[in-house]
PDB file of C-alpha atoms in Angstrom:
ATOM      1  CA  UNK A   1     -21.718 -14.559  64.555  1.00 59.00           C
ATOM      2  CA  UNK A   2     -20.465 -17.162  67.271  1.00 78.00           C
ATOM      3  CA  UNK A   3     -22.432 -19.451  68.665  1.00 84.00           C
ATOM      4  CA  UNK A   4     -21.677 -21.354  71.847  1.00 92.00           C
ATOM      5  CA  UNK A   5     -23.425 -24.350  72.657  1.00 94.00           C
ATOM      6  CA  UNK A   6     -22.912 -26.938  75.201  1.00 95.00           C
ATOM      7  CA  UNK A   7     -24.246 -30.452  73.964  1.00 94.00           C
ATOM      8  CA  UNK A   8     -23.130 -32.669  76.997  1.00 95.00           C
ATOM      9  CA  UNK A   9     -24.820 -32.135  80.678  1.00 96.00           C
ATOM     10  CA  UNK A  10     -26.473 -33.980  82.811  1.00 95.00           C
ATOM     11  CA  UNK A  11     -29.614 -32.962  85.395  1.00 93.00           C
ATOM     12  CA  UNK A  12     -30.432 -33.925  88.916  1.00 87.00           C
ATOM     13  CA  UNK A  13     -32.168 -36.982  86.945  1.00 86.00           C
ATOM     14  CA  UNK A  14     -28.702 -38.720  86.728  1.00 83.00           C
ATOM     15  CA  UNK A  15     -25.481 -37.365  88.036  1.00 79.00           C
ATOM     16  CA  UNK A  16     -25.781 -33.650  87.573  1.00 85.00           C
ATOM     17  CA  UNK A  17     -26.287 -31.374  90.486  1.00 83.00           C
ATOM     18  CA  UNK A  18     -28.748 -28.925  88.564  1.00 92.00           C
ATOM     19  CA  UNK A  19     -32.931 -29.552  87.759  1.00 94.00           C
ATOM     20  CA  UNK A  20     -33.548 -29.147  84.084  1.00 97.00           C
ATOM     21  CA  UNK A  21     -34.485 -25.989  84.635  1.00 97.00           C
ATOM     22  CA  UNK A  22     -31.632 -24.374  86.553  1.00 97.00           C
ATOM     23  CA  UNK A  23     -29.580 -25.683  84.060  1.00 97.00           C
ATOM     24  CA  UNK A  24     -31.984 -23.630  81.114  1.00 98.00           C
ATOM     25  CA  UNK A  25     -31.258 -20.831  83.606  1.00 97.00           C
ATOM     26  CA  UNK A  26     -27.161 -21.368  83.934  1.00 97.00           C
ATOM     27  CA  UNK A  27     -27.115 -21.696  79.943  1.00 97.00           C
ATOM     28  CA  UNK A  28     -28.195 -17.881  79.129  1.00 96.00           C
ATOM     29  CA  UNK A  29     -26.233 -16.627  82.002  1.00 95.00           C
ATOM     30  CA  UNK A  30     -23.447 -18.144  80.525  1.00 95.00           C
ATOM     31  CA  UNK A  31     -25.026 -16.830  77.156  1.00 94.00           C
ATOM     32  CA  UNK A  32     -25.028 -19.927  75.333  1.00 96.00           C
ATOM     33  CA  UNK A  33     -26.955 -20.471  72.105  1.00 96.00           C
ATOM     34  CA  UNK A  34     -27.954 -24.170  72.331  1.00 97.00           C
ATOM     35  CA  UNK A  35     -27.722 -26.902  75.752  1.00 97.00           C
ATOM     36  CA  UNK A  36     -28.186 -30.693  75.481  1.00 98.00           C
ATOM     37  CA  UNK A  37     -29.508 -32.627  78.288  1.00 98.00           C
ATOM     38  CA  UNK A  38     -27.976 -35.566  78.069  1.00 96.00           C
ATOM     39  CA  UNK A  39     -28.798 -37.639  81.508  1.00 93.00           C
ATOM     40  CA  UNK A  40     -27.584 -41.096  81.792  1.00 88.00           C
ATOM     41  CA  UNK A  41     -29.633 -44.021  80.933  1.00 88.00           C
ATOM     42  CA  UNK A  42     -32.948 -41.903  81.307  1.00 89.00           C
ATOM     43  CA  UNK A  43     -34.767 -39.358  79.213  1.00 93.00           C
ATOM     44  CA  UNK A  44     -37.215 -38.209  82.161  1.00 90.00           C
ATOM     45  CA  UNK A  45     -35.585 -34.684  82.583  1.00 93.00           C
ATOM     46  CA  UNK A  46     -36.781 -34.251  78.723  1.00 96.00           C
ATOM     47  CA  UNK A  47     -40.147 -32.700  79.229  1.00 96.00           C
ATOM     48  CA  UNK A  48     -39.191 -30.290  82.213  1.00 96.00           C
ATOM     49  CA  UNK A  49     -36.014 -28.950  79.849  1.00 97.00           C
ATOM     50  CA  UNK A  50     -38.013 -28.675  76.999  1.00 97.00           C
ATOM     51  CA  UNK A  51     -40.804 -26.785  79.213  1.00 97.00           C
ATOM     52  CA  UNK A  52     -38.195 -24.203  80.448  1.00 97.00           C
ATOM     53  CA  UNK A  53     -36.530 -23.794  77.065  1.00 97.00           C
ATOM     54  CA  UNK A  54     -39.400 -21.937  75.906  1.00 97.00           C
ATOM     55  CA  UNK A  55     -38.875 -18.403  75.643  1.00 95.00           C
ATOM     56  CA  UNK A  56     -35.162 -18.537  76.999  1.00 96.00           C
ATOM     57  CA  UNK A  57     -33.253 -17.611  74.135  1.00 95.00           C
ATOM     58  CA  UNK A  58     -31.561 -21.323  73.808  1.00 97.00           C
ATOM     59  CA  UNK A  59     -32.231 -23.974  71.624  1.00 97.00           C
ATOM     60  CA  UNK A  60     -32.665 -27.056  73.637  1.00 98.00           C
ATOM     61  CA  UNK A  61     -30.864 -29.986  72.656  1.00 98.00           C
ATOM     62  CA  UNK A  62     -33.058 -33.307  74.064  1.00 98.00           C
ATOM     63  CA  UNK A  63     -30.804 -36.253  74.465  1.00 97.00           C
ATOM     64  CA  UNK A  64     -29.562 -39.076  76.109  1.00 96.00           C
ATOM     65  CA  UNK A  65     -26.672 -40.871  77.364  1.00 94.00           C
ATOM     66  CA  UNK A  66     -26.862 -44.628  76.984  1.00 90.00           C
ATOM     67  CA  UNK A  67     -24.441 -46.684  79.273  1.00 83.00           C
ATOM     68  CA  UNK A  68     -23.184 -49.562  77.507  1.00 82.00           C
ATOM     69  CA  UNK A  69     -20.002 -51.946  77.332  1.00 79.00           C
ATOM     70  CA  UNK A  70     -17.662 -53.494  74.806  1.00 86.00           C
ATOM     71  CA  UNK A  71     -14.465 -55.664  75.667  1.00 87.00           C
ATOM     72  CA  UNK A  72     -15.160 -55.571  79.545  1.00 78.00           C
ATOM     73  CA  UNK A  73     -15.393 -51.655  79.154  1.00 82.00           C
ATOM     74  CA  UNK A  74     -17.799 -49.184  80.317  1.00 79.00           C
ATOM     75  CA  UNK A  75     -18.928 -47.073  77.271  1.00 87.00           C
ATOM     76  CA  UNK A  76     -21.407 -43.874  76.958  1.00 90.00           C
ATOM     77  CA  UNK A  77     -22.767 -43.105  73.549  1.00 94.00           C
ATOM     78  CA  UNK A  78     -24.393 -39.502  73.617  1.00 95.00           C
ATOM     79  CA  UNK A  79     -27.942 -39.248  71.264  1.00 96.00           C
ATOM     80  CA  UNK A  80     -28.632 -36.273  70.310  1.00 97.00           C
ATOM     81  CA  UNK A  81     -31.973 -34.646  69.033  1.00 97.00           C
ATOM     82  CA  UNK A  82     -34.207 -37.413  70.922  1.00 97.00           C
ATOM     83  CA  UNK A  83     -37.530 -37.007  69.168  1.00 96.00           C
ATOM     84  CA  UNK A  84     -40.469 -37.019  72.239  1.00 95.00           C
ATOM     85  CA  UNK A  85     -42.441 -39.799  70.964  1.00 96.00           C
ATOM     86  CA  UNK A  86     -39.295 -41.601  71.772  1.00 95.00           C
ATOM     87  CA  UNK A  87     -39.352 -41.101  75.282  1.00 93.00           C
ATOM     88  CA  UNK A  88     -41.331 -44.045  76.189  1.00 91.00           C
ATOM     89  CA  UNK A  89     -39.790 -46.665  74.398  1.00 92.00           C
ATOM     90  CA  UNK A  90     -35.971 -45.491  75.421  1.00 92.00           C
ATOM     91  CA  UNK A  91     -37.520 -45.410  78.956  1.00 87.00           C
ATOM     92  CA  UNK A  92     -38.593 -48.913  78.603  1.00 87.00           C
ATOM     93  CA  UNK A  93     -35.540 -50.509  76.802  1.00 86.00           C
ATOM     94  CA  UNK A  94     -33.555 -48.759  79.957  1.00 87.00           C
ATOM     95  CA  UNK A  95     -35.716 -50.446  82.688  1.00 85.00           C
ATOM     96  CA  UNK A  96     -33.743 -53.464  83.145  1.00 80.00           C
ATOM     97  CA  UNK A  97     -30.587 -51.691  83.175  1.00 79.00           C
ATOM     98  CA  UNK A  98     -32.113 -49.001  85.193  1.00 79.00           C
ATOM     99  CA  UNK A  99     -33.269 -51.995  87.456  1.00 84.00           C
ATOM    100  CA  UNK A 100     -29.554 -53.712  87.506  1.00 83.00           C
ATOM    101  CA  UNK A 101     -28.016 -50.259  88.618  1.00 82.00           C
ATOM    102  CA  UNK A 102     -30.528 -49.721  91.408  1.00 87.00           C
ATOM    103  CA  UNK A 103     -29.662 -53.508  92.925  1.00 91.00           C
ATOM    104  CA  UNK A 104     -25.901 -52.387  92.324  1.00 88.00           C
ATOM    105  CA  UNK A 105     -26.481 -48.868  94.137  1.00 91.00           C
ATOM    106  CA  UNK A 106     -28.054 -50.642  97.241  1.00 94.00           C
ATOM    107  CA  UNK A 107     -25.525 -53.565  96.925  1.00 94.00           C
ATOM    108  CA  UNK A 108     -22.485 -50.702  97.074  1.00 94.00           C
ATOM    109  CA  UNK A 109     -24.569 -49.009  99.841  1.00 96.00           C
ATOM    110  CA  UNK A 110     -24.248 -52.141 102.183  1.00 96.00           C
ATOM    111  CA  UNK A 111     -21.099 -52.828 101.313  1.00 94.00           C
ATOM    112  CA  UNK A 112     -20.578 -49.517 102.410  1.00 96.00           C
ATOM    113  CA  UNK A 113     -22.165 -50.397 105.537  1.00 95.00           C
ATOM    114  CA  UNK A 114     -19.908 -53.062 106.527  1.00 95.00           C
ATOM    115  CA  UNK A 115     -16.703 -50.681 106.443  1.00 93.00           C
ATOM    116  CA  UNK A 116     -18.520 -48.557 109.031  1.00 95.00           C
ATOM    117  CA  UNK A 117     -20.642 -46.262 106.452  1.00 96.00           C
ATOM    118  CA  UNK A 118     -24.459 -46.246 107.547  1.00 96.00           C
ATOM    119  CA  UNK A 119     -26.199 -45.123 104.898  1.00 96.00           C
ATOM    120  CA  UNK A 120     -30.250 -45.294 104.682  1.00 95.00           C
ATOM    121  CA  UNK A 121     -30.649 -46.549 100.726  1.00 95.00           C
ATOM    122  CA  UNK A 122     -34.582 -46.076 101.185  1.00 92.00           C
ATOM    123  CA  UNK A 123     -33.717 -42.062 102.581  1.00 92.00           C
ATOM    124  CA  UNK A 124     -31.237 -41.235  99.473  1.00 93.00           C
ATOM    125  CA  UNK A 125     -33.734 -42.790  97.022  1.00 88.00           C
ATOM    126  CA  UNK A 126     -36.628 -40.447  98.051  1.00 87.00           C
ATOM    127  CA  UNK A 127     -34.205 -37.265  98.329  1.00 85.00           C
ATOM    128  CA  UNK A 128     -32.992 -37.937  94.646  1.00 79.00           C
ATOM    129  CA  UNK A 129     -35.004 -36.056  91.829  1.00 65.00           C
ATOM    130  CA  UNK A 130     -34.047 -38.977  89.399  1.00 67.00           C
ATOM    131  CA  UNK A 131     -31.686 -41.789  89.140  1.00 71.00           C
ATOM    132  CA  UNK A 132     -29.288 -42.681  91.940  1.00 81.00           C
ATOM    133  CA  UNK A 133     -25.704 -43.021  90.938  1.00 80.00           C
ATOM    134  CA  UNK A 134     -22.658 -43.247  92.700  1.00 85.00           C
ATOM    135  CA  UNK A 135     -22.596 -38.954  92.599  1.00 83.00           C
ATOM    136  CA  UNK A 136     -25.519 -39.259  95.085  1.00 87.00           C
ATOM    137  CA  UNK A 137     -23.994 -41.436  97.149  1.00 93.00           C
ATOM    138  CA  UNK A 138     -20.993 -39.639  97.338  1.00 93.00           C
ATOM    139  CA  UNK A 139     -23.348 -36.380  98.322  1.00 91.00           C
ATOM    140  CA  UNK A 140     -24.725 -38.664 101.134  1.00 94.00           C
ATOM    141  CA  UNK A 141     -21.516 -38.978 102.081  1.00 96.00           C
ATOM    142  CA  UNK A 142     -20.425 -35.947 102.520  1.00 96.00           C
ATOM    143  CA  UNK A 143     -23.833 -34.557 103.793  1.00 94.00           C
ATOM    144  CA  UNK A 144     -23.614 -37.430 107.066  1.00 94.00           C
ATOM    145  CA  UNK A 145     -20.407 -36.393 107.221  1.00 95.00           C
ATOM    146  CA  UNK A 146     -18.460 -38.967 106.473  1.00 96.00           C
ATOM    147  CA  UNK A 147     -16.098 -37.087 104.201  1.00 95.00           C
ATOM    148  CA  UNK A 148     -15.287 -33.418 103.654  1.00 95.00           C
ATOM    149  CA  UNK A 149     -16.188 -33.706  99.732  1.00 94.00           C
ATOM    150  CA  UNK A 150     -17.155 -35.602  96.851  1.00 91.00           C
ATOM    151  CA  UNK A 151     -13.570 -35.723  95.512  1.00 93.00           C
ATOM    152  CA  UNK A 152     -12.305 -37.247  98.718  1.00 95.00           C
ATOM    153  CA  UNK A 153     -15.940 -39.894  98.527  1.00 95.00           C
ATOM    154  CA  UNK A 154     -14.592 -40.820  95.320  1.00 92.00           C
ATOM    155  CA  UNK A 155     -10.772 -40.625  96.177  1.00 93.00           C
ATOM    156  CA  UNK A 156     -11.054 -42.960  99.360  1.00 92.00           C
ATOM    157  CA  UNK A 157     -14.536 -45.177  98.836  1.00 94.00           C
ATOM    158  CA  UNK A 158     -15.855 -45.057  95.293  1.00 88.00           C
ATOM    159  CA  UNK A 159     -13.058 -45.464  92.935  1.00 77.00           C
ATOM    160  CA  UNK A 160     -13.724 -47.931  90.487  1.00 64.00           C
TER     161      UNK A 160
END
């Protein structure tokens, strides 16, 4: 018997565009046997994925995506199975970075600014189910109408 599984997404608590839930949801349409969450940098989504795996047909995957770098390069490495009485201490070994990002995401934000882009950092922080990231921005974006999508945010403003 086959059995599909998709071990790599991400929720509305990083960069993803679906809750944990939708994404529980998306998985048996799509008739999948097993779905990580793997947000970035936060394990938050966890409980809420767990919760809606119940009774859905798919074995849920808990995980997490740690952002890290080696040799002046960005690098994600995916944990899988993330145990629950885990959650905690990942969350607190990710504050600072979590804190570092945030500074960086307002920092881009008034850079932003200064090129003409008025964006509201305190407004996108309290629409955004979990962390902000340069995805949300990039929705911002496109939502004030800046740009026509997130692939011409990204094209024209946020390219690394």
């Amino acid at each position: 018997m086959e059995r599909i599984c998709d071990l790599h997404t991400h929720s509305t608590y990083s960069d993803g565009t679906c809750t944990p839930a939708e994404l529980i949801q998306l998985a048996r349409e799509a008739n999948l046997k097993a779905l990580a969450l793997s947000d970035h940098n936060t394990v938050a989504g966890l409980p809420s994925f767990l919760a809606s795996a119940e009774g859905s047909g798919i074995e849920p995957v808990p995980g997490v995506e740690f952002t890290t770098e080696f040799q002046n390069k960005e690098l994600h490495i995916l944990a899988l199975y993330v145990k629950p009485e885990y959650y905690a201490p990942i969350n607190a070994r990710l504050q600072e970075f979590l804190d570092r990002k945030d500074q960086s995401n307002f920092d881009l934000v008034q850079r932003l600014k200064t090129a003409g882009i008025v964006l509201d950092y305190g407004a996108i922080r309290e629409k955004a189910a979990g962390n902000i990231n340069r995805a949300v921005i990039a929705a911002e974006m496109v939502e004030q109408g800046y740009c026509d999508s997130i692939k011409q945010v990204f094209s024209q403003w946020l390219s690394p």
